[in-house]
mmCIF file of C-alpha atoms in Angstrom:
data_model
loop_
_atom_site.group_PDB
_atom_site.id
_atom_site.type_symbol
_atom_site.label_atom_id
_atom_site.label_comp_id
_atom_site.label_asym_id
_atom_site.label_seq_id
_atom_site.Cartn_x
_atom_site.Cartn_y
_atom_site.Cartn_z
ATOM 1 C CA UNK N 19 53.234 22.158 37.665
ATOM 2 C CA UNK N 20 52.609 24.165 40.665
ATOM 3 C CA UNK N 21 53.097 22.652 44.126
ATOM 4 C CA UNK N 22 49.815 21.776 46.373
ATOM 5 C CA UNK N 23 50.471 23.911 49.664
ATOM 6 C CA UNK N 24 48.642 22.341 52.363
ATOM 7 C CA UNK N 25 47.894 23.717 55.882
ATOM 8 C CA UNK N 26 50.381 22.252 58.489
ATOM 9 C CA UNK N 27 46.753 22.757 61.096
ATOM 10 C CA UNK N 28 44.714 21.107 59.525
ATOM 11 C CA UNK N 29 46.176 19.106 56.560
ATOM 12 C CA UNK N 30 43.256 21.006 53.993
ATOM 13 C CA UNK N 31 44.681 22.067 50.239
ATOM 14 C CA UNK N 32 45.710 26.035 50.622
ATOM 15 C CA UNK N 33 43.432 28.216 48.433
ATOM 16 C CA UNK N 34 43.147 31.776 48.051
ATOM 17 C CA UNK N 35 39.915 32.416 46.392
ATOM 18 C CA UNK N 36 37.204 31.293 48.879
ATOM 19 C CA UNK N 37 37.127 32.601 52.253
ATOM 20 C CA UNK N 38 34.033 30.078 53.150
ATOM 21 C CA UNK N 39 36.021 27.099 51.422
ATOM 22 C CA UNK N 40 38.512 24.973 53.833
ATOM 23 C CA UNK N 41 42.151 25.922 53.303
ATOM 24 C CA UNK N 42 41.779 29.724 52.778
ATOM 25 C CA UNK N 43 44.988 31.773 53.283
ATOM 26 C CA UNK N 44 45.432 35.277 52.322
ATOM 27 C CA UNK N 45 47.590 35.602 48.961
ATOM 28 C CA UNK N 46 50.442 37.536 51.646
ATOM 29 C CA UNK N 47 50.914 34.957 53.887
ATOM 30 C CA UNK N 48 52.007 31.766 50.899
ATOM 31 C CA UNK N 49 55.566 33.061 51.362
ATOM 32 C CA UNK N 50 56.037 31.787 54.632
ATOM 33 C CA UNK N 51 57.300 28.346 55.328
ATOM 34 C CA UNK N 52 54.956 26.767 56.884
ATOM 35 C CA UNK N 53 51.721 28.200 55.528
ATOM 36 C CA UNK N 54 48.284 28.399 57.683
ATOM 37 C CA UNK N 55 44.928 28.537 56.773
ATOM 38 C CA UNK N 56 42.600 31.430 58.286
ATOM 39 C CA UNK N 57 40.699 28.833 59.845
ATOM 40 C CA UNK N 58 43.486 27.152 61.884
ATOM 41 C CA UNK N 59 45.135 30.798 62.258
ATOM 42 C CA UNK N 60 41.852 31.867 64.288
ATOM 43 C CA UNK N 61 41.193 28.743 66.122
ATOM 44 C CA UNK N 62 44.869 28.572 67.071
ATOM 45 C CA UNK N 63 45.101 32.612 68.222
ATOM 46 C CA UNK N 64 41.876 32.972 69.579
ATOM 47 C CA UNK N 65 39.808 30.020 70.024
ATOM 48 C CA UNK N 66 37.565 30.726 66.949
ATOM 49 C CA UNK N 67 36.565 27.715 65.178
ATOM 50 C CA UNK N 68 34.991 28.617 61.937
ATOM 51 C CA UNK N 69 32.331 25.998 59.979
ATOM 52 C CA UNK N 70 33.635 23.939 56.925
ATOM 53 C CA UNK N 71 31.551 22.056 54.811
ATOM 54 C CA UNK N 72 32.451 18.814 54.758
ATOM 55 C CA UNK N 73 30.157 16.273 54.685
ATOM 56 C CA UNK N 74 29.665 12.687 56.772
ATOM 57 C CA UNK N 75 30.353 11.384 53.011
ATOM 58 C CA UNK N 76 33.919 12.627 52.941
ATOM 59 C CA UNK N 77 34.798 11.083 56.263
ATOM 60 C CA UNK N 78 32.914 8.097 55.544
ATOM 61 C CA UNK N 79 35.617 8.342 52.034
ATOM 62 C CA UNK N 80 38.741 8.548 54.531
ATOM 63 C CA UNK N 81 37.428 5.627 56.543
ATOM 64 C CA UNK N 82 36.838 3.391 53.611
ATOM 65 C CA UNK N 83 40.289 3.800 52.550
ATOM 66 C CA UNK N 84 41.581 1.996 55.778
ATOM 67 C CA UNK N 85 40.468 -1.302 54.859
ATOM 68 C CA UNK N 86 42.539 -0.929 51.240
ATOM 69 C CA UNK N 87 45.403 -0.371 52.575
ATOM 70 C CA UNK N 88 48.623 -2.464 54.489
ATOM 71 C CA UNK N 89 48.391 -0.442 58.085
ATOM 72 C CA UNK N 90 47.836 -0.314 61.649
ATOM 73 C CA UNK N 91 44.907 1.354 63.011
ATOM 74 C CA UNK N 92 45.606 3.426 66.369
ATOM 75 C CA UNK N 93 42.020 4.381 67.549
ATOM 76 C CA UNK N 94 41.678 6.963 69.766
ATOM 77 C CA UNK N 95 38.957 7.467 72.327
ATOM 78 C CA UNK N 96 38.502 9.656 75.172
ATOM 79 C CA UNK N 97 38.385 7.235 78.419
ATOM 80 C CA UNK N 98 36.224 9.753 79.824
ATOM 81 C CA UNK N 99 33.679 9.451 77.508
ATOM 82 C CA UNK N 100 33.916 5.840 76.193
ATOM 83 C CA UNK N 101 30.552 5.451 75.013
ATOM 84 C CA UNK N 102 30.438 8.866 73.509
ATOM 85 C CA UNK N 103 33.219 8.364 71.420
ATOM 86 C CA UNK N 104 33.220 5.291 70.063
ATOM 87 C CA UNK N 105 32.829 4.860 66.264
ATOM 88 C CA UNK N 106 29.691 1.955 65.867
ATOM 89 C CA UNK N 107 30.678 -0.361 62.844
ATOM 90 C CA UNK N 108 34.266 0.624 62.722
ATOM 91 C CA UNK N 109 35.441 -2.993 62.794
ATOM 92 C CA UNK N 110 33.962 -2.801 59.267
ATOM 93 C CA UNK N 111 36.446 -0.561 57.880
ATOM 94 C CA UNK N 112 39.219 -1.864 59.524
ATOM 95 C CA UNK N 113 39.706 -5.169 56.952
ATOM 96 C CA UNK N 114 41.994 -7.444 58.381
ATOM 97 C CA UNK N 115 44.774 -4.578 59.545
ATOM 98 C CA UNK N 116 45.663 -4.583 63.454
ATOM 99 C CA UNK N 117 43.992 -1.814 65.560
ATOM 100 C CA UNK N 118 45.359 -0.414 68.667
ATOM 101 C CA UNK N 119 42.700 1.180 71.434
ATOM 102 C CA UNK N 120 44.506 4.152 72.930
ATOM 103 C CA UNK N 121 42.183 5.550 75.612
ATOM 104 C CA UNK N 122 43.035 9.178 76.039
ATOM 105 C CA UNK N 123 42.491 11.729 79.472
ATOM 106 C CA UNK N 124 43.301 9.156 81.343
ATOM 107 C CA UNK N 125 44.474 11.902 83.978
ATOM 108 C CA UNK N 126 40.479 12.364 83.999
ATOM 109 C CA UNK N 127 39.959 9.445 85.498
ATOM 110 C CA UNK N 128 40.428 9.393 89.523
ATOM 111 C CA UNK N 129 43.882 8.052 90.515
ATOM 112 C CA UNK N 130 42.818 4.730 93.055
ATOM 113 C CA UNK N 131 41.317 2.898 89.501
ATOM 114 C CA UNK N 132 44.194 0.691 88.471
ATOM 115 C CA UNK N 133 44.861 1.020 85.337
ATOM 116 C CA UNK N 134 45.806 -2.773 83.896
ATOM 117 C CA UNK N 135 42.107 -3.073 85.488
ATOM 118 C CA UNK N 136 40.939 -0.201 83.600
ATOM 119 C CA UNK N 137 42.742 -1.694 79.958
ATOM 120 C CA UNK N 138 41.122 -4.841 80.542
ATOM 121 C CA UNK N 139 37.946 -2.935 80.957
ATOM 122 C CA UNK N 140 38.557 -1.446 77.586
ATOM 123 C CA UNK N 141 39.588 -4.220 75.435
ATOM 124 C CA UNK N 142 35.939 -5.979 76.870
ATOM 125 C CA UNK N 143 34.054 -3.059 76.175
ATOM 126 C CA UNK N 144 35.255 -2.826 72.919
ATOM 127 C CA UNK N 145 34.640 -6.341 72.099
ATOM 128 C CA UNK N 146 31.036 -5.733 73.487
ATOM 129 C CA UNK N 147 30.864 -2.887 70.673
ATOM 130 C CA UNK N 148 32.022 -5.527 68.087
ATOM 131 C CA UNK N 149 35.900 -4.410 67.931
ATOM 132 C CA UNK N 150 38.730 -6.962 68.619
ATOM 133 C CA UNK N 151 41.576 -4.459 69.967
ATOM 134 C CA UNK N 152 45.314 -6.249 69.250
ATOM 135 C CA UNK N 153 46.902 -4.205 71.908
ATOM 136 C CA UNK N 154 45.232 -1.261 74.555
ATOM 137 C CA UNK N 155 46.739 1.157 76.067
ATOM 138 C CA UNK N 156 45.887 4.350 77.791
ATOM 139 C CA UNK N 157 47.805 7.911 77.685
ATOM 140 C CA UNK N 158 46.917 11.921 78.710
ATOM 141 C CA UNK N 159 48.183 13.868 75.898
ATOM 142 C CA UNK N 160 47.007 17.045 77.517
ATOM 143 C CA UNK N 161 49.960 15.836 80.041
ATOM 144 C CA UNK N 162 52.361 14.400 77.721
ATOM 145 C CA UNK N 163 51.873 10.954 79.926
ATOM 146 C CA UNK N 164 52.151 7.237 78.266
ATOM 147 C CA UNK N 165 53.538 8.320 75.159
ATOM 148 C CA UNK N 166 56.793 5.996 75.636
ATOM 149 C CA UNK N 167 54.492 2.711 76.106
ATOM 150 C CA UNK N 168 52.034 4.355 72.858
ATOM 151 C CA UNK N 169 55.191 4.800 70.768
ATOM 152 C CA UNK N 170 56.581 1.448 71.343
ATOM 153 C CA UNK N 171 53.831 -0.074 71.032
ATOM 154 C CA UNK N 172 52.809 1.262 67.651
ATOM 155 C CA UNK N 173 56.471 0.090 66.529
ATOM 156 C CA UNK N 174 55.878 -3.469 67.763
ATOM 157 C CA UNK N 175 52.937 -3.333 65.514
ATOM 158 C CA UNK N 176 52.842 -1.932 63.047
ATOM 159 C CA UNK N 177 55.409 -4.234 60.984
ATOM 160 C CA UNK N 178 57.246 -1.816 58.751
ATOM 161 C CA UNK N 179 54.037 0.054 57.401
ATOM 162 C CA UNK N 180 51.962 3.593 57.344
ATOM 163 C CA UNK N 181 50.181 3.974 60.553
ATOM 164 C CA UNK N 182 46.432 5.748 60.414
ATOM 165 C CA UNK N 183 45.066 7.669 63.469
ATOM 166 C CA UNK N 184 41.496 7.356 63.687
ATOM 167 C CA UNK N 185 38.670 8.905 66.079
ATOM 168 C CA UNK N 186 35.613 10.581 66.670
ATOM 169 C CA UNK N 187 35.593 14.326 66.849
ATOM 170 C CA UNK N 188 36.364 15.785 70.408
ATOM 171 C CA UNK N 189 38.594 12.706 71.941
ATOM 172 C CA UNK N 190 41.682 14.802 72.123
ATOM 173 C CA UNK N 191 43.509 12.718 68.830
ATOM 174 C CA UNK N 192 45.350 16.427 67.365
ATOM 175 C CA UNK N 193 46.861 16.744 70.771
ATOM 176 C CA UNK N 194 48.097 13.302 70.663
ATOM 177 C CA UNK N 195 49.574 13.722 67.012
ATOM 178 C CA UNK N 196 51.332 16.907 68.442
ATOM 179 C CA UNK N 197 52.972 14.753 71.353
ATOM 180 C CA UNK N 198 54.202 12.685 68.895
ATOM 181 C CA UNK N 199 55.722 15.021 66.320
ATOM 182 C CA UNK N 200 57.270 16.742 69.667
ATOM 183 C CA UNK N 201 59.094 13.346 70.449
ATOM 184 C CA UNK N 202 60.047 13.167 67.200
ATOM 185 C CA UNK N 203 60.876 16.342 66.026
ATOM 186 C CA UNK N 204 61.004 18.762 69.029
ATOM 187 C CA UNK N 205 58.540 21.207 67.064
ATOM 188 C CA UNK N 206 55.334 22.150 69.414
ATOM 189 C CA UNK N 207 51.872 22.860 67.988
ATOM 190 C CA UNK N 208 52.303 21.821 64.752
ATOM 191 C CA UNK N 209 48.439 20.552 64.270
ATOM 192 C CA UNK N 210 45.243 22.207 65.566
ATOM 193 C CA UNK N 211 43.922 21.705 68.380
ATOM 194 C CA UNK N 212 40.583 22.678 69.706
ATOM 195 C CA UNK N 213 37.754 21.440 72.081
ATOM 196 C CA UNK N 214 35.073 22.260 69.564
ATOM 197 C CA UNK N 215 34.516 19.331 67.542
ATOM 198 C CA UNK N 216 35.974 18.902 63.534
ATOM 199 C CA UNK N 217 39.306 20.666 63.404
ATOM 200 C CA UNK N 218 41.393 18.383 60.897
ATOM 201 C CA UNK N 219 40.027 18.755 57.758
ATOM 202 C CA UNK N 220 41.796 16.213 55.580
ATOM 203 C CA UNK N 221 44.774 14.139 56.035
ATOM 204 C CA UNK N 222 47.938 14.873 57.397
ATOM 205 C CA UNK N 223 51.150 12.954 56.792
ATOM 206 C CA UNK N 224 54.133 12.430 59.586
ATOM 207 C CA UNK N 225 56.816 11.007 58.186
ATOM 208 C CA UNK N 226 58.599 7.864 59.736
ATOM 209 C CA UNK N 227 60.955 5.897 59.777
ATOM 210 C CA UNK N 228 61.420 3.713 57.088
ATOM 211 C CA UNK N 229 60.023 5.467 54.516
ATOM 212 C CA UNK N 230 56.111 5.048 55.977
ATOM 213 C CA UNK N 231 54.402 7.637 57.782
ATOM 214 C CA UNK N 232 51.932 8.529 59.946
ATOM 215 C CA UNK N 233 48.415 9.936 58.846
ATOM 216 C CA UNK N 234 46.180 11.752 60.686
ATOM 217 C CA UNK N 235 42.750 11.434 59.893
ATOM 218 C CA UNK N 236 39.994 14.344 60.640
ATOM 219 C CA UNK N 237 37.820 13.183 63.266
ATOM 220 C CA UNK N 238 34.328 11.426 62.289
ATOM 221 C CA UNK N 239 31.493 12.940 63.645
ATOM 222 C CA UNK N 240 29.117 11.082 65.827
ATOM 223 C CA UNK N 241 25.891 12.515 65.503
ATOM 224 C CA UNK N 242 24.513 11.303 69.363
ATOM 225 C CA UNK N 243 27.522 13.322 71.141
ATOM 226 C CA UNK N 244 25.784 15.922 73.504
ATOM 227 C CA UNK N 245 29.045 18.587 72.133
ATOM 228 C CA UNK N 246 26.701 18.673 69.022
ATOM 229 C CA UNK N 247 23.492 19.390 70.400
ATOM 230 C CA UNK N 248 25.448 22.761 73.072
ATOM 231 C CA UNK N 249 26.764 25.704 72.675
ATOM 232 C CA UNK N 250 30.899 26.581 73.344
ATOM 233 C CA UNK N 251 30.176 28.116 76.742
ATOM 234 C CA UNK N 252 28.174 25.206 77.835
ATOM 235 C CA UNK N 253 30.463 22.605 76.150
ATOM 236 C CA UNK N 254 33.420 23.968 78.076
ATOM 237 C CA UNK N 255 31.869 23.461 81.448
ATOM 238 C CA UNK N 256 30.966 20.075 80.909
ATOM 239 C CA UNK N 257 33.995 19.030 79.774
ATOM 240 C CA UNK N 258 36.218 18.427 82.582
ATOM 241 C CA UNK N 259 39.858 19.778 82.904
ATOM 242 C CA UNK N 260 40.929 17.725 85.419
ATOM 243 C CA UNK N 261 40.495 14.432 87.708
ATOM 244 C CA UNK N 262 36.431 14.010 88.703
ATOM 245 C CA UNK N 263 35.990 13.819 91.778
ATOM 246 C CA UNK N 264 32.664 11.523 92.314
ATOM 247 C CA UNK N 265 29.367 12.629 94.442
ATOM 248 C CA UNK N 266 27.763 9.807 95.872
ATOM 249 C CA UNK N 267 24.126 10.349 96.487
ATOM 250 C CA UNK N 268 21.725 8.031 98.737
ATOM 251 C CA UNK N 269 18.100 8.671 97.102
ATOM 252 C CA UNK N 270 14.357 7.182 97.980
ATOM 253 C CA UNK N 271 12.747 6.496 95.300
ATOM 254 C CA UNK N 272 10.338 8.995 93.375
ATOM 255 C CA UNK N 273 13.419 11.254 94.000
ATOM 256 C CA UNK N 274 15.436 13.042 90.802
ATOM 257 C CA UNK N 275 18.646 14.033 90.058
ATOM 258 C CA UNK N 276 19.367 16.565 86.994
ATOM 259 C CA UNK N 277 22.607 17.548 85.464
ATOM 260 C CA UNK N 278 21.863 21.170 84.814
ATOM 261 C CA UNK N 279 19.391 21.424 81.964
ATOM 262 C CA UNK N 280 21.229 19.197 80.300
ATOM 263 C CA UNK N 281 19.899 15.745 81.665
ATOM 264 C CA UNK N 282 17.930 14.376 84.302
ATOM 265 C CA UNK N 283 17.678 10.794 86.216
ATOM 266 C CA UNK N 284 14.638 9.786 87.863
ATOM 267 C CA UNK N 285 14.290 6.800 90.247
ATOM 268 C CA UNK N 286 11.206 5.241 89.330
ATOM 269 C CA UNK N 287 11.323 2.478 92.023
ATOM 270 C CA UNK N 288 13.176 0.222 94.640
ATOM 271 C CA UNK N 289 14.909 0.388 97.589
ATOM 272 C CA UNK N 290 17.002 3.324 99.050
ATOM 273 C CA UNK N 291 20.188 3.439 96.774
ATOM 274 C CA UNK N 292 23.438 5.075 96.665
ATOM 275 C CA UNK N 293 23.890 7.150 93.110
ATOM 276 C CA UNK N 294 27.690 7.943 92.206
ATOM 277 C CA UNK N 295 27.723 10.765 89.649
ATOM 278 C CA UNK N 296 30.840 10.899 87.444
ATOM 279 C CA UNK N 297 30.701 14.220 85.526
ATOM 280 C CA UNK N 298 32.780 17.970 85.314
ATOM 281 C CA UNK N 299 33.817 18.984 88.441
ATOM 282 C CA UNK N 300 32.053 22.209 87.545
ATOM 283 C CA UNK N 301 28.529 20.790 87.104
ATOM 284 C CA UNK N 302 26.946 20.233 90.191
ATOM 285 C CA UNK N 303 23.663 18.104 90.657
ATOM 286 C CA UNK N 304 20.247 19.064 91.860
ATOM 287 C CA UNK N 305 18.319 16.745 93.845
ATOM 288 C CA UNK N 306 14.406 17.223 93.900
ATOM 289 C CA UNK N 307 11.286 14.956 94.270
ATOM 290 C CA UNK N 308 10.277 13.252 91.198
ATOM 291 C CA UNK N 309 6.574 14.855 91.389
ATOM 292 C CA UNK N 310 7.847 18.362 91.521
ATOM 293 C CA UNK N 311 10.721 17.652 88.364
ATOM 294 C CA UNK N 312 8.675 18.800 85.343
ATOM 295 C CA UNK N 313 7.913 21.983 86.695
ATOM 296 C CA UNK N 314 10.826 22.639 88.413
ATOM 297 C CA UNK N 315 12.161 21.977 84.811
ATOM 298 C CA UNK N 316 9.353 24.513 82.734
ATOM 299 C CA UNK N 317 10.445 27.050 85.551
ATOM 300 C CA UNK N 318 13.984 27.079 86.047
ATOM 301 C CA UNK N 319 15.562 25.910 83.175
ATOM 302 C CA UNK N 320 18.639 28.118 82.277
ATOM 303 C CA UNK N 321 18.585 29.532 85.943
ATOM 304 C CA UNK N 322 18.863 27.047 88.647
ATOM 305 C CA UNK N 323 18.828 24.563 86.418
ATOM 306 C CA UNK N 324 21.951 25.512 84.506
ATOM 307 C CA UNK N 325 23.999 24.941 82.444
ATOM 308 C CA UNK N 326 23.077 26.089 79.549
ATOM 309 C CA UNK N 327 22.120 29.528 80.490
ATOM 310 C CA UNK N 328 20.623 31.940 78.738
ATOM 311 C CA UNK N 329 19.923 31.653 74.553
ATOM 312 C CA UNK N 330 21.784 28.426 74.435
ATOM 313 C CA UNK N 331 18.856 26.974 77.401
ATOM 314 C CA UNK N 332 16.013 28.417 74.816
ATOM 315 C CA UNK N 333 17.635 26.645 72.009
ATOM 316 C CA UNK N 334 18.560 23.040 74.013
ATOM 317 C CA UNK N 335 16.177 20.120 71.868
ATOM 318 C CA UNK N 336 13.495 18.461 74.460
ATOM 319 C CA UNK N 337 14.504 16.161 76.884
ATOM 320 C CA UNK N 338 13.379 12.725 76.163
ATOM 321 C CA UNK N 339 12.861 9.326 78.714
ATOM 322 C CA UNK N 340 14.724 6.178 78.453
ATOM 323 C CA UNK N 341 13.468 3.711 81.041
ATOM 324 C CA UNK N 342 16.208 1.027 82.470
ATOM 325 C CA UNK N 343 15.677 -1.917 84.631
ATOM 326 C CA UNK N 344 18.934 -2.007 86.811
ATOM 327 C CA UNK N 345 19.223 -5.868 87.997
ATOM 328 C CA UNK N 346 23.295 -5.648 89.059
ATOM 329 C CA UNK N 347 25.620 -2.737 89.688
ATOM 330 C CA UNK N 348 25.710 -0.334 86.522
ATOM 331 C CA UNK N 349 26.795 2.567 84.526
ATOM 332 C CA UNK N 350 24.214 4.333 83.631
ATOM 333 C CA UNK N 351 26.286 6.629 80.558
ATOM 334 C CA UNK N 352 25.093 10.131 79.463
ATOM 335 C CA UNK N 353 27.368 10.142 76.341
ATOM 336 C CA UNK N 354 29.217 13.310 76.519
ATOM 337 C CA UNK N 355 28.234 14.335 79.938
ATOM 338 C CA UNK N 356 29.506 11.403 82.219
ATOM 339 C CA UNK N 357 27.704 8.715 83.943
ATOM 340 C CA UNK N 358 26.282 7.430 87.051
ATOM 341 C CA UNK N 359 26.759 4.063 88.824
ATOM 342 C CA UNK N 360 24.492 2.572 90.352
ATOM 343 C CA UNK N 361 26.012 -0.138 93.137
ATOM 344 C CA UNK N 362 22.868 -2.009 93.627
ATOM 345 C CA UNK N 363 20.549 -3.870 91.366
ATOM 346 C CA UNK N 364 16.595 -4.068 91.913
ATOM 347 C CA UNK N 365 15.650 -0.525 91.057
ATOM 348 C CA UNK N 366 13.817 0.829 88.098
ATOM 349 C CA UNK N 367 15.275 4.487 86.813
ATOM 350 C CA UNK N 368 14.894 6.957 83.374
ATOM 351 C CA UNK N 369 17.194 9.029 82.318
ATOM 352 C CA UNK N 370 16.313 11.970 80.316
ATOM 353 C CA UNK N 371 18.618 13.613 77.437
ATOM 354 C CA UNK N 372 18.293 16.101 74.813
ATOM 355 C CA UNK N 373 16.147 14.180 71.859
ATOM 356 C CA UNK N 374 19.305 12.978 69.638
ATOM 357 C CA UNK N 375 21.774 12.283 72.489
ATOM 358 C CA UNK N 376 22.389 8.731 73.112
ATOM 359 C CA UNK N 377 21.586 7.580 77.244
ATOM 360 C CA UNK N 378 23.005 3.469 77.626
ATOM 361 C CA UNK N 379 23.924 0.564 80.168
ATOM 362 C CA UNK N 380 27.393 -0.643 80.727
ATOM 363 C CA UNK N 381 29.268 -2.887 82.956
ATOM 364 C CA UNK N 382 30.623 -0.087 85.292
ATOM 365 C CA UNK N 383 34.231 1.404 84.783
ATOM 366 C CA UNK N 384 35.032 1.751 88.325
#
């Protein structure tokens, strides 16, 4: 019986017959010892990610074997983009098996927020969202930082069985996995890793100690991220690369703030208020009076308004109201894009998104 190669990227079977089918690697390149698909070859050489077809049904088939099986769930999200992130209903795939909440880019995240404050934020945010968290803790695998607490922690619990990382596409988790197999093994790189969302395509098994291993899971899609709805270009300038640096804004109301082209807050009503926007660094906010918005908008969408420029402005889905009553200081969360606090209660806003991303309210983060 022949061996099943699988790609040391991205975990998908190795195949030679279908270049459109995950796992394809040319017939020359099986000799090697650690074999590559194209896929993971391109994305890892030159930042090409190439479309697989895999459906929401085979994630949904990875997630349902969680609750089978004897392990502990470490759930990744990006801190950054909490809302954005999270996984609704995963607490029902979970079973009875421990979960850890690992908030990742915490190096996003500006430096005077404590960070037991900022766990504690986490594990009641998560219960809000229906998950009881056993443990939380918080680490920048772009940096390499908190790994010694994650790893220990994930020893502690995990009580002598396999350990399953789980997350939503973008949050950083095959960066993670690579810290770890570095700590562990001193090899670099060994899985994919890409900004673009979907790069592990099926499981990927780390051995550990005591016979049990570690399984990386691809990341689940969640439909209401704003990375779905952009283009690359666009998606790399919102995505910041280092710590945000906040822009407070004091606005009258029938003022408006947009985020490019990409969102838009209007304050309906109140008194004067202070806005803090938390987004990229790169992405820089245009203030304008709410009666001149929608054609400011129509005209100068993909120019002034920007980004997305060019093709990937014409292509952007309609931007859509939600209308919020603020009655006590608030995040107002763009998920994907950031969010804005607002100190004060007693003021009416909407926000506007691309029809499909999600816009919500949150106890504020900072």
């Amino acid at each position: 019986m022949t061996e099943t190669l699988r790609c040391i990227g991205c975990g998908a079977i190795i195949q030679s017959e279908d270049k459109s089918k995950p796992g394809y690697a040319p017939q020359s390149s099986l000799t090697k010892e650690n074999v590559i698909c194209q896929r993971c070859f391109r994305l890892k050489h030159y930042n090409e990610i190439q479309d697989v077809p895999l459906t929401d049904d085979d994630f949904l088939k990875i997630l349902n074997e969680l609750g089978t099986k004897k392990a502990l769930i470490v759930y990744v999200v990006d801190i950054f983009d909490f809302d954005g992130s999270w996984l609704p209903g995963l607490h029902r795939f979970v079973g009875n098996n421990p979960v850890l909440l690992v908030g990742n880019k915490e190096d996003l995240l500006p430096k005077s927020l404590k960070r037991d404050k900022l766990t504690r934020w986490m594990r009641r945010r998560a219960k809000d969202l229906g998950l009881l968290a056993k443990d939380v803790t918080l680490v920048s695998a772009q940096k390499g930082t908190g790994f010694e607490t994650l790893l220990d922690r994930i020893e502690n619990l995990r009580n002598g069985s396999d350990v399953y990382i789980v997350g939503c596409t973008n949050v950083g988790k095959s960066t993670l996995i690579n810290q770890i197999i570095k700590r562990a093994s001193g090899e670099k790189d060994v899985v994919t890793t890409s900004q673009f969302p979907g790069t592990t395509l099926d499981k990927i098994e780390i051995p550990l100690a005591g016979g049990n291993v570690l399984v990386d899971t691809p990341g689940i899609i969640n439909h209401h991220q704003m990375a779905h709805f952009i283009g690359t270009k666009t998606l790399k300038k919102i995505t910041p690369k280092k710590e945000i640096k906040p822009i407070a804004y004091q606005l009258n109301e029938e003022q408006t703030l947009f985020f490019g082209a990409l969102a838009r807050l209007d304050f309906t009503s109140g008194q004067r208020s202070s806005f803090i926007v938390y987004m990229s660094n790169e992405l820089e906010p245009h203030r304008t009076k709410l009666a001149n918005a929608d054609h400011l908008y129509e005209t100068q969408k993909g120019d002034v308004l920007a980004p997305p420029t060019g093709e990937e402005a014409a292509e952007l889905p309609e931007l859509v109201p939600h209308p919020f009553t603020i009655r006590e200081k608030t995040d107002i969360v763009f998920s994907g894009l950031g969010w804005v606090t607002i100190p004060e209660g007693g003021v009416k806003v909407t926000a506007w998104v691309p029809e499909g991303v999600s816009v919500s309210v949150r106890e504020p983060l900072i």
